[in-house]
Amino acid sequence: MSRDVHVIDHPLVQHKLTLMRRKDTSTKSFRELVHELSALLAYEITREMPMHEIQIETPLETMKSRVIDGKKVVLASILRAGNGFLDGMLQVIPGARVGHIGLYRDPKTLQAVEYYFKMPSGMEERDVIVLDPMLATGNSAVAAVDRLKQTNPRSIRFVCLVTCPEGLKTFHDHHPDVPVYTPAVDRGLNEHGYIVPGLGDAGDRIFGTK
Ligand code: U5P
């Protein structure tokens, strides 16, 4: 197994992922499930965020109480499937900023090609959570994080729904410092670069485009 991989084994997460994997799950259900699941993932991923104490006043006394450090978190969505994570995560981290990274996968070479990149200002003081439901060959994730690192964020985490050993290896060969959070590490990739058993094309399933 690759370096920094956090497998999120919570029963609610695993149950919802099982429902999403089924081929007879409708677009409507799939979208609802990705929404519910992403809120749970956001909760797990933010578990170790740095905090500091501030002084506040309750109706009875002053006290010191903890808040999250630094500027607002950035949710960096790899278009288009990453957008499926946004609503659920924003429910848990409502103040988060949202960045977009447009990449498509060349069907022949399976290499990621960038067509859009927009992040908030002040990245040096921000923690970034990169969103893509499937870390498959890892090429998109590597390209997205390569590009993100040019903005010098304070930290980067990567979150997906399903990944595989090949994708994790490629990703961590390039970015050993970026932890991956995932509910599932599947068997591998097929000849078209799809994760097996997987759940199919995440973008098509979220947006109903197949
Ligand atoms: N992808 C899927 N399902 C798979 C494999 C890949 O939807 O089983 C899509 C995802 O949308 C993701 C991209 O954005 O391909 C990741 O590809 P890769 O660069 O990791 O191979």
Short mmCIF file of C-alpha atoms in Angstrom, two decimals, residues 45-53 66-71 73 125-128 154-157 181:
data_model
loop_
_atom_site.label_atom_id
_atom_site.label_comp_id
_atom_site.label_asym_id
_atom_site.label_seq_id
_atom_site.Cartn_x
_atom_site.Cartn_y
_atom_site.Cartn_z
CA ILE A 45 -11.13 14.93 6.46
CA THR A 46 -11.30 18.00 8.67
CA ARG A 47 -10.67 15.97 11.82
CA GLU A 48 -6.98 16.98 12.05
CA MET A 49 -7.20 20.60 11.02
CA PRO A 50 -5.01 22.91 13.10
CA MET A 51 -6.82 24.98 15.74
CA HIS A 52 -6.09 27.78 18.16
CA GLU A 53 -7.82 29.25 21.19
CA ARG A 66 -11.01 26.71 20.03
CA VAL A 67 -11.50 27.73 16.39
CA ILE A 68 -9.92 26.52 13.15
CA ASP A 69 -6.64 28.23 12.19
CA GLY A 70 -5.98 30.39 9.19
CA LYS A 71 -8.05 31.54 6.25
CA VAL A 73 -10.55 26.13 3.57
CA GLU A 125 -2.69 30.69 4.25
CA ARG A 126 -5.24 28.14 3.08
CA ASP A 127 -5.73 24.39 3.41
CA VAL A 128 -6.95 22.78 0.20
CA ARG A 154 -0.51 25.74 3.39
CA SER A 155 -1.61 22.12 2.95
CA ILE A 156 -3.26 19.83 0.39
CA ARG A 157 -5.45 16.80 0.95
CA TYR A 181 -8.82 10.04 1.91
#
